[in-house]
Amino acid sequence: MTVPRSPTAAPWRRALPWLVVLTLVALAVARMVYLGSVGERFNAAFFTRALIDSIKLGSLYALIALGYTMVYGIIRLINFAHGEVFMIGAFTPYFLFTLTPYAWPAALVMALILAYGLLRVVELFRGSMRDPVVLGVAAVGFVGLAFALASWSWPFWAALVGSMLATAVLGLSIDRMAYVPLRTAPRNSLLITAIAVSFLLQNVGLLAFTNRQTPFRPDTPLTAPVSLDVGGVAVQTNWLLVAIPVITLVLVVALTSFVNRTRLGKAMRASAQDAEVAQMMGVSVDKVIATTFLLGSLLAAAGGAMWGLNFGSLNQPAIMGILPGIKAFAAAVIGGIGSLPGAVIGALIIGFSENFLTALFPRTPTFLGITEFKDTFAFVLLIVVLLVKPSGIVGEDLSEKV
Amino acid sequence: MARVATPTAFDAIDPARRLRNLALTLAAIGVGVLVLWGLESVGSAKLTQALALFAVWGVATVSLNLINGTLGILSLGHHGFMLIGGYTTGLLILDEAARQRILTSARSTMTEQTLGISVANLLQSVGLDGLTTPETLWARYLIAIFLGGLLAAVAGLVVGIPSLRLRGDYLAIVTFGFGEIIRLTASTRLFSAYTNGALGFPGVTSEFGKSVWWTFGVLAFTVFVISKLKYSSYGRAMQAIREDEIAAQAMGVNVAYHKVLGFVISAFFAGVAGGLWVSWLGGVRLDFFLFQLTFFFLVAISAGGTGSITGVLLGTALVVFVRQYGDPLEESYAIRTWLYLAAGVLALAAAGAFAFRSLRRLRPRLHWGTLVLAGTAALAALVAAIDPAFLEGSFRGFGMRAIFLSVLLIVIMVFRPEGMIGRAEFSWAALLREQRTGPTDEERAQDAWLSNPKLNAGGAGPRDDAGPPDDAGPARDEGGR
């Protein structure tokens, strides 16, 4: 999905990104030293905390942004509903680790829905519903899920995996029900449908969950407190500091190798370049698109569960998904839409701008501070990047021709 | 409802017919006024509110349709424009005591000096400070919504400029981004002397926003201006941009100018709609201007027919009806009742799918998905009828109206993307099922252009079928271009 840099580019052009990064780091260090001399509050711990938050948030945005970038790369759709998929992916583990074991009727209904989804997923990749593998997977899935839901109190890791699977089924069904009938429709119709799906999921979330904040405190060692010693000052944090970036890294590496090493990944890259020609060459573009939605939702669900862990609570469904979702989309655009490493880089930029930048310009008696504006940074960056360099940092040029 | 006849492809040049159409229009407006008066005096307060809301949202949807329908750009930032108009109007219409309360509110750590704009000075400079008595309030309100519109138009100018470099969904997301930036910025401390943060301020008079006369008056004005614009050379240029931007540019249409003009005019009316909206609500708060608002307008436009003013008003009526009269859906009922309701909806969906497949002559008519729907419906009804113990308790249908509207939008986009009436407009000729008898305004303009001797010395004269209006007859439909 990425276009390799041209080897003939002038050396200074190749060094330019590093120069920019170095300059920014130098400026940030200078500003930190200055702030440290001004206020007692702005010590090493203050900035370490901001750094940790930036990395964690950036990783979470990266998990969401990958879904946007893959879908946009292939069907040129801003999947507005992806933020809501992330929201569902955050609420599902909550319902798995707090409310299990379920009563039998509820467990049966849920297992039935999930097994049906599983059936359709496997059917898509096996080609026929009458295939014994398809029916077998669905049957085993139904029985297993029904027992697990009705008799087992789910630990966090199982809730995470279960939620990833359930959300993947959801993402795939969104594609089947709302986007497949519109494959040949104008792109604006597709975008409006995506907005409608996003709204639908928000309100189904309100209906099914709650309209208040939901505490999200599973029993897991990941949230055990850790104390870091930075320059003589203790910084209280927890193992998520390591867990979130590592899990993100593992998932990104797995995704990248899937895209680069497998047949289906090759088909994905081909469809991203030119879906029509790929179709003519025998690639089943529908299958590829379904895979894209599946993988994107899987990652978003992982992001959702870790989002809950990180903040200790989930916002109400109507606002939980939309803002992280649109920021992650901004990240995908900043990095260069259609590019996997671009999405990660863009997400880190957004994460840093939200936490580290606000720490560099804190509220002082003479200055208002920029914390209140941090939600707008993603939009401002998005608009600036689209106007100045629509291809993003590492992306290909997607400007429309005649 | 006031109807305004606009010239369409069906309008003949026959002056007698024009006069008749004008008379019919005036008569329709008269009947509309009478009906409105009757509804207002007989109907309940709820009905009056719903009517006023229809007009307020009508102003917003008709203006959004100028960008989305006529210009063909998907704009998602209308709530931002409305916010600007709404806050401006709210602030200018507040009485002195209420304004002082905002300034001294605990949240207002900033003063007006921070941004250097004093509302008191502003009121004085536009001559609003004298208009404090109840008798002169209307003039103050009128000036306030006008100023709100102007300020929103300035924002429209800012948002319109990216539209020159971007297209399609990128542009849509940028307009969305602008809308959100406006909303998020309005809640910050920087503007709290004007907005009182996210809390906003109550006490905006409802005298205008809940009066059908005011709101329908503004709606009629908006429809008049936008329909005149649509059929002017500006509107035709905008439609040319919608159909093919590059071709329009090649034909000499100033794409940049028309795009920005569309944004500015649309934002102006959105600001006016915002001013009416805060008056309808009786106060200003940040969550009155969520993206949800733009979404509802989008549903209205898509349901009615993108690009058609008539269709957009129909769609708005639908959305306002659901919003104002759908509240029984959001109340708390026994789970059993919900199961029956779900069974009913599923059965309807199954019947609809069956009818659709039969009408389209698709085989098999009874698709297995239809069977699954029907089976689930039967199962739900059965469970509800048995009423087992685990169905105890009740359930509140929180958000059902929004769910209904979003499902509606998805269904429209999948099955009928052109909406109820497509791009057709209301016209008397179409209503009376008249045949076309002569060339339309557009065709006459084309003929005049083609017969310009300077343009093409020996070539195309007037088209051969451009005879006198009466002999052309129905055959014109095949003739010409």
Coordinates of N, CA, C and O in Angstrom, one line a residue, chain A residues 187-300:
Chain A
R187 N -19.9 8.5 -4.7 CA -19.2 8.4 -3.4 C -19.9 9.2 -2.3 O -19.8 8.9 -1.1
N188 N -20.5 10.3 -2.7 CA -21.3 11.1 -1.6 C -22.4 10.2 -1.0 O -22.6 10.3 0.2
S189 N -23.0 9.4 -1.8 CA -24.1 8.5 -1.2 C -23.5 7.6 -0.2 O -24.0 7.4 0.9
L190 N -22.3 7.1 -0.6 CA -21.6 6.1 0.3 C -21.3 6.8 1.6 O -21.5 6.3 2.7
L191 N -20.8 8.1 1.5 CA -20.4 8.8 2.7 C -21.6 9.1 3.6 O -21.6 8.9 4.8
I192 N -22.7 9.5 3.0 CA -23.9 9.7 3.7 C -24.4 8.5 4.4 O -24.8 8.5 5.6
T193 N -24.3 7.3 3.7 CA -24.7 6.1 4.4 C -23.8 5.8 5.6 O -24.3 5.3 6.6
A194 N -22.5 6.1 5.4 CA -21.6 5.8 6.5 C -21.9 6.7 7.7 O -21.9 6.2 8.9
I195 N -22.3 7.9 7.5 CA -22.7 8.8 8.6 C -24.0 8.2 9.2 O -24.1 8.2 10.4
A196 N -24.9 7.7 8.4 CA -26.1 7.2 8.9 C -25.8 6.0 9.8 O -26.4 5.8 10.9
V197 N -24.9 5.1 9.3 CA -24.6 3.9 10.1 C -24.0 4.4 11.4 O -24.3 3.8 12.5
S198 N -23.1 5.4 11.4 CA -22.5 5.9 12.6 C -23.5 6.4 13.6 O -23.5 6.0 14.8
F199 N -24.5 7.1 13.1 CA -25.6 7.6 14.0 C -26.4 6.4 14.5 O -26.8 6.5 15.7
L200 N -26.7 5.5 13.7 CA -27.4 4.3 14.1 C -26.7 3.6 15.3 O -27.3 3.3 16.3
L201 N -25.4 3.4 15.1 CA -24.7 2.7 16.1 C -24.6 3.5 17.4 O -24.7 2.9 18.5
Q202 N -24.4 4.8 17.3 CA -24.4 5.7 18.5 C -25.7 5.5 19.3 O -25.7 5.4 20.5
N203 N -26.8 5.5 18.6 CA -28.1 5.5 19.3 C -28.5 4.1 19.7 O -29.1 3.9 20.8
V204 N -28.0 3.1 19.0 CA -28.2 1.7 19.5 C -27.4 1.6 20.8 O -27.8 1.0 21.7
G205 N -26.2 2.2 20.8 CA -25.4 2.2 22.0 C -26.1 2.8 23.1 O -26.1 2.3 24.2
L206 N -26.7 4.0 22.9 CA -27.4 4.7 23.9 C -28.5 3.8 24.5 O -28.8 3.7 25.7
L207 N -29.2 3.1 23.5 CA -30.3 2.2 23.9 C -29.8 1.0 24.7 O -30.4 0.7 25.7
A208 N -28.8 0.4 24.3 CA -28.3 -0.8 24.8 C -27.5 -0.6 26.1 O -27.6 -1.4 27.0
F209 N -26.7 0.4 26.1 CA -25.8 0.6 27.2 C -26.4 1.6 28.2 O -27.2 1.3 29.0
T210 N -25.9 2.8 28.1 CA -26.4 3.8 29.1 C -26.1 5.1 28.5 O -25.4 5.3 27.6
N211 N -26.7 6.2 29.1 CA -26.3 7.5 28.7 C -25.4 8.2 29.7 O -25.3 9.4 29.7
R212 N -24.8 7.4 30.5 CA -23.8 8.0 31.5 C -22.4 7.4 31.3 O -22.3 6.5 30.5
Q213 N -21.5 7.9 32.1 CA -20.1 7.3 32.0 C -20.2 5.9 32.6 O -20.9 5.6 33.6
T214 N -19.5 4.9 32.0 CA -19.4 3.6 32.5 C -18.0 3.3 33.1 O -17.0 3.5 32.4
P215 N -18.0 2.9 34.4 CA -16.6 2.6 34.9 C -16.1 1.3 34.2 O -16.9 0.4 33.9
F216 N -14.8 1.3 33.9 CA -14.2 0.2 33.2 C -13.0 -0.3 34.0 O -11.9 0.2 33.8
R217 N -13.2 -1.1 35.0 CA -12.1 -1.5 35.8 C -12.1 -3.0 36.0 O -12.5 -3.6 37.0
P218 N -11.6 -3.7 35.0 CA -11.4 -5.2 35.1 C -10.3 -5.6 36.0 O -9.5 -4.8 36.4
D219 N -10.4 -6.8 36.4 CA -9.4 -7.3 37.3 C -8.2 -7.8 36.5 O -8.2 -9.0 36.0
T220 N -7.2 -7.0 36.3 CA -6.1 -7.4 35.4 C -4.8 -6.8 36.0 O -4.8 -5.7 36.5
P221 N -3.7 -7.5 35.8 CA -2.4 -7.0 36.3 C -1.9 -5.8 35.5 O -1.0 -5.1 36.0
L222 N -2.5 -5.6 34.4 CA -2.0 -4.5 33.5 C -2.2 -3.1 34.2 O -1.5 -2.2 33.9
T223 N -3.2 -3.0 35.1 CA -3.4 -1.7 35.7 C -2.8 -1.6 37.1 O -3.0 -0.7 37.8
A224 N -1.9 -2.6 37.4 CA -1.2 -2.5 38.7 C -0.3 -1.3 38.7 O 0.4 -1.0 37.6
P225 N -0.2 -0.6 39.8 CA 0.6 0.7 39.7 C 2.1 0.4 39.7 O 2.6 -0.6 40.1
V226 N 2.8 1.4 39.0 CA 4.2 1.3 38.8 C 4.7 2.7 39.2 O 4.1 3.7 38.9
S227 N 5.8 2.8 39.9 CA 6.4 4.1 40.2 C 7.7 4.2 39.4 O 8.6 3.4 39.6
L228 N 7.8 5.3 38.6 CA 9.0 5.6 37.9 C 9.8 6.7 38.7 O 9.1 7.5 39.3
D229 N 11.1 6.6 38.6 CA 11.8 7.6 39.3 C 12.5 8.5 38.2 O 13.4 8.0 37.5
V230 N 12.0 9.7 38.0 CA 12.6 10.5 37.0 C 13.2 11.7 37.6 O 12.5 12.6 38.2
G231 N 14.5 11.8 37.5 CA 15.2 13.0 38.1 C 14.9 13.2 39.5 O 14.7 14.4 39.9
G232 N 14.7 12.2 40.3 CA 14.5 12.3 41.7 C 13.0 12.5 42.1 O 12.7 12.6 43.3
V233 N 12.1 12.6 41.1 CA 10.7 12.8 41.4 C 10.0 11.5 40.9 O 10.3 10.9 39.9
A234 N 9.1 11.0 41.8 CA 8.4 9.8 41.5 C 7.2 10.1 40.5 O 6.5 11.0 40.8
V235 N 7.0 9.3 39.5 CA 5.9 9.4 38.6 C 5.0 8.1 38.8 O 5.5 7.0 38.5
Q236 N 3.8 8.3 39.2 CA 2.9 7.2 39.4 C 2.3 6.9 38.1 O 1.7 7.7 37.4
T237 N 2.4 5.6 37.7 CA 1.8 5.2 36.4 C 1.4 3.7 36.6 O 1.5 3.2 37.7
N238 N 1.1 3.0 35.5 CA 0.8 1.6 35.6 C 1.4 0.9 34.4 O 1.9 1.5 33.5
W239 N 1.2 -0.4 34.4 CA 1.8 -1.2 33.4 C 1.3 -0.9 32.0 O 1.9 -1.4 31.0
L240 N 0.2 -0.2 31.9 CA -0.3 0.1 30.5 C 0.7 0.9 29.7 O 0.7 0.9 28.5
L241 N 1.5 1.6 30.5 CA 2.6 2.4 29.9 C 3.4 1.5 28.9 O 3.8 1.9 27.8
V242 N 3.6 0.2 29.3 CA 4.3 -0.7 28.4 C 3.3 -1.5 27.6 O 3.5 -1.7 26.4
A243 N 2.2 -1.9 28.2 CA 1.3 -2.8 27.5 C 0.7 -2.2 26.3 O 0.6 -2.8 25.2
I244 N 0.2 -0.9 26.3 CA -0.5 -0.4 25.2 C 0.5 -0.3 24.0 O 0.1 -0.8 22.9
P245 N 1.6 0.3 24.1 CA 2.5 0.4 22.9 C 2.9 -1.0 22.4 O 3.0 -1.2 21.2
V246 N 3.2 -1.9 23.4 CA 3.6 -3.2 22.9 C 2.5 -4.0 22.2 O 2.7 -4.5 21.1
I247 N 1.3 -3.9 22.7 CA 0.2 -4.6 22.0 C 0.0 -4.0 20.7 O -0.2 -4.7 19.7
T248 N 0.0 -2.7 20.7 CA -0.2 -2.0 19.4 C 0.9 -2.4 18.4 O 0.6 -2.7 17.2
L249 N 2.1 -2.4 18.9 CA 3.2 -2.8 18.0 C 3.0 -4.2 17.4 O 3.2 -4.4 16.2
V250 N 2.7 -5.1 18.3 CA 2.5 -6.5 17.9 C 1.4 -6.6 16.8 O 1.6 -7.2 15.8
L251 N 0.3 -5.9 17.1 CA -0.8 -5.9 16.1 C -0.4 -5.3 14.8 O -0.8 -5.8 13.7
V252 N 0.3 -4.2 14.9 CA 0.7 -3.5 13.6 C 1.6 -4.4 12.8 O 1.5 -4.5 11.6
V253 N 2.6 -5.0 13.5 CA 3.5 -5.9 12.8 C 2.8 -7.1 12.2 O 3.0 -7.4 11.0
A254 N 1.8 -7.6 13.0 CA 1.1 -8.7 12.4 C 0.3 -8.3 11.2 O 0.3 -9.0 10.2
L255 N -0.3 -7.1 11.3 CA -1.1 -6.6 10.1 C -0.2 -6.4 8.9 O -0.5 -6.8 7.8
T256 N 0.9 -5.8 9.2 CA 1.8 -5.4 8.1 C 2.3 -6.7 7.4 O 2.4 -6.8 6.2
S257 N 2.7 -7.7 8.2 CA 3.2 -8.9 7.6 C 2.0 -9.7 6.9 O 2.2 -10.3 5.8
F258 N 0.8 -9.5 7.4 CA -0.3 -10.1 6.7 C -0.5 -9.5 5.3 O -0.6 -10.2 4.3
V259 N -0.4 -8.1 5.3 CA -0.6 -7.4 4.1 C 0.5 -7.7 3.1 O 0.3 -7.8 1.9
N260 N 1.8 -7.9 3.6 CA 2.9 -8.0 2.8 C 3.2 -9.4 2.4 O 3.9 -9.7 1.4
R261 N 2.8 -10.4 3.2 CA 3.4 -11.7 3.0 C 2.3 -12.7 2.5 O 2.7 -13.8 2.0
T262 N 1.0 -12.5 2.7 CA 0.0 -13.5 2.3 C -0.6 -13.2 1.0 O -0.5 -12.1 0.5
R263 N -1.3 -14.2 0.5 CA -1.9 -14.1 -0.8 C -3.0 -13.0 -0.7 O -3.2 -12.1 -1.6
L264 N -3.8 -13.1 0.4 CA -4.9 -12.2 0.5 C -4.4 -10.8 0.7 O -4.9 -9.8 0.2
G265 N -3.2 -10.7 1.4 CA -2.6 -9.3 1.6 C -2.2 -8.8 0.2 O -2.3 -7.6 -0.1
K266 N -1.7 -9.7 -0.6 CA -1.2 -9.2 -1.9 C -2.5 -8.7 -2.7 O -2.4 -7.7 -3.4
A267 N -3.6 -9.5 -2.6 CA -4.8 -9.1 -3.2 C -5.3 -7.7 -2.7 O -5.8 -6.9 -3.4
M268 N -5.0 -7.5 -1.4 CA -5.4 -6.2 -0.8 C -4.6 -5.1 -1.4 O -5.1 -4.0 -1.8
R269 N -3.3 -5.3 -1.6 CA -2.5 -4.3 -2.1 C -2.9 -4.0 -3.6 O -2.9 -2.9 -4.0
A270 N -3.2 -5.1 -4.3 CA -3.6 -4.9 -5.7 C -4.9 -4.1 -5.8 O -5.0 -3.2 -6.6
S271 N -5.8 -4.5 -4.9 CA -7.1 -3.7 -5.0 C -6.9 -2.3 -4.6 O -7.6 -1.4 -5.1
A272 N -6.0 -2.0 -3.7 CA -5.8 -0.6 -3.3 C -5.2 0.2 -4.5 O -5.5 1.3 -4.7
Q273 N -4.4 -0.5 -5.3 CA -3.8 0.2 -6.4 C -4.9 0.5 -7.5 O -5.0 1.6 -8.0
D274 N -5.6 -0.6 -7.9 CA -6.6 -0.4 -8.9 C -7.6 -1.6 -8.7 O -7.3 -2.7 -9.2
A275 N -8.7 -1.3 -8.1 CA -9.7 -2.4 -7.8 C -10.2 -3.0 -9.1 O -10.4 -4.2 -9.1
E276 N -10.4 -2.2 -10.1 CA -11.1 -2.7 -11.3 C -10.1 -3.7 -12.0 O -10.5 -4.8 -12.3
V277 N -8.9 -3.3 -12.1 CA -7.9 -4.2 -12.8 C -7.7 -5.4 -11.9 O -7.6 -6.6 -12.5
A278 N -7.6 -5.2 -10.6 CA -7.4 -6.4 -9.7 C -8.6 -7.4 -9.9 O -8.3 -8.6 -10.0
Q279 N -9.8 -6.9 -10.1 CA -10.9 -7.7 -10.3 C -10.8 -8.5 -11.6 O -11.0 -9.7 -11.7
M280 N -10.3 -7.8 -12.6 CA -10.1 -8.5 -13.9 C -9.0 -9.6 -13.8 O -9.0 -10.6 -14.5
M281 N -8.0 -9.4 -12.9 CA -7.0 -10.4 -12.8 C -7.4 -11.5 -11.9 O -6.6 -12.3 -11.5
G282 N -8.6 -11.5 -11.5 CA -9.1 -12.7 -10.7 C -9.1 -12.5 -9.2 O -9.4 -13.4 -8.5
V283 N -8.9 -11.3 -8.8 CA -9.0 -11.0 -7.3 C -10.4 -10.8 -7.0 O -11.1 -10.0 -7.7
S284 N -10.9 -11.4 -5.9 CA -12.3 -11.2 -5.5 C -12.3 -10.0 -4.6 O -11.9 -10.0 -3.4
V285 N -12.6 -8.8 -5.3 CA -12.5 -7.6 -4.5 C -13.4 -7.5 -3.4 O -13.1 -7.0 -2.3
D286 N -14.6 -8.1 -3.5 CA -15.6 -8.1 -2.4 C -15.0 -8.8 -1.2 O -15.1 -8.3 -0.1
K287 N -14.3 -9.9 -1.4 CA -13.6 -10.7 -0.3 C -12.6 -9.8 0.3 O -12.4 -9.7 1.5
V288 N -11.8 -9.1 -0.5 CA -10.8 -8.2 0.0 C -11.3 -7.1 0.8 O -10.8 -6.8 1.9
I289 N -12.4 -6.5 0.3 CA -13.0 -5.4 1.1 C -13.5 -5.9 2.5 O -13.3 -5.3 3.5
A290 N -14.2 -7.1 2.4 CA -14.7 -7.7 3.6 C -13.5 -8.0 4.6 O -13.6 -7.6 5.8
T291 N -12.4 -8.5 4.1 CA -11.2 -8.7 5.0 C -10.8 -7.4 5.6 O -10.4 -7.3 6.8
T292 N -10.8 -6.3 4.8 CA -10.4 -5.0 5.3 C -11.2 -4.6 6.4 O -10.7 -4.1 7.5
F293 N -12.5 -4.7 6.3 CA -13.4 -4.3 7.4 C -13.2 -5.2 8.6 O -13.2 -4.7 9.7
L294 N -13.0 -6.5 8.3 CA -12.8 -7.4 9.4 C -11.5 -7.0 10.2 O -11.6 -6.9 11.5
L295 N -10.4 -6.8 9.5 CA -9.2 -6.5 10.2 C -9.3 -5.1 10.9 O -8.8 -5.0 12.1
G296 N -9.8 -4.1 10.2 CA -10.0 -2.8 10.8 C -10.8 -2.9 12.1 O -10.4 -2.3 13.1
S297 N -11.9 -3.6 12.1 CA -12.7 -3.7 13.3 C -12.0 -4.4 14.4 O -12.1 -4.0 15.6
L298 N -11.3 -5.4 14.0 CA -10.5 -6.2 15.0 C -9.5 -5.3 15.8 O -9.5 -5.3 17.0
L299 N -8.8 -4.4 15.0 CA -7.9 -3.5 15.6 C -8.6 -2.5 16.5 O -8.2 -2.1 17.6
A300 N -9.7 -2.0 15.9 CA -10.4 -0.9 16.7 C -11.0 -1.5 18.0 O -11.0 -0.8 19.0

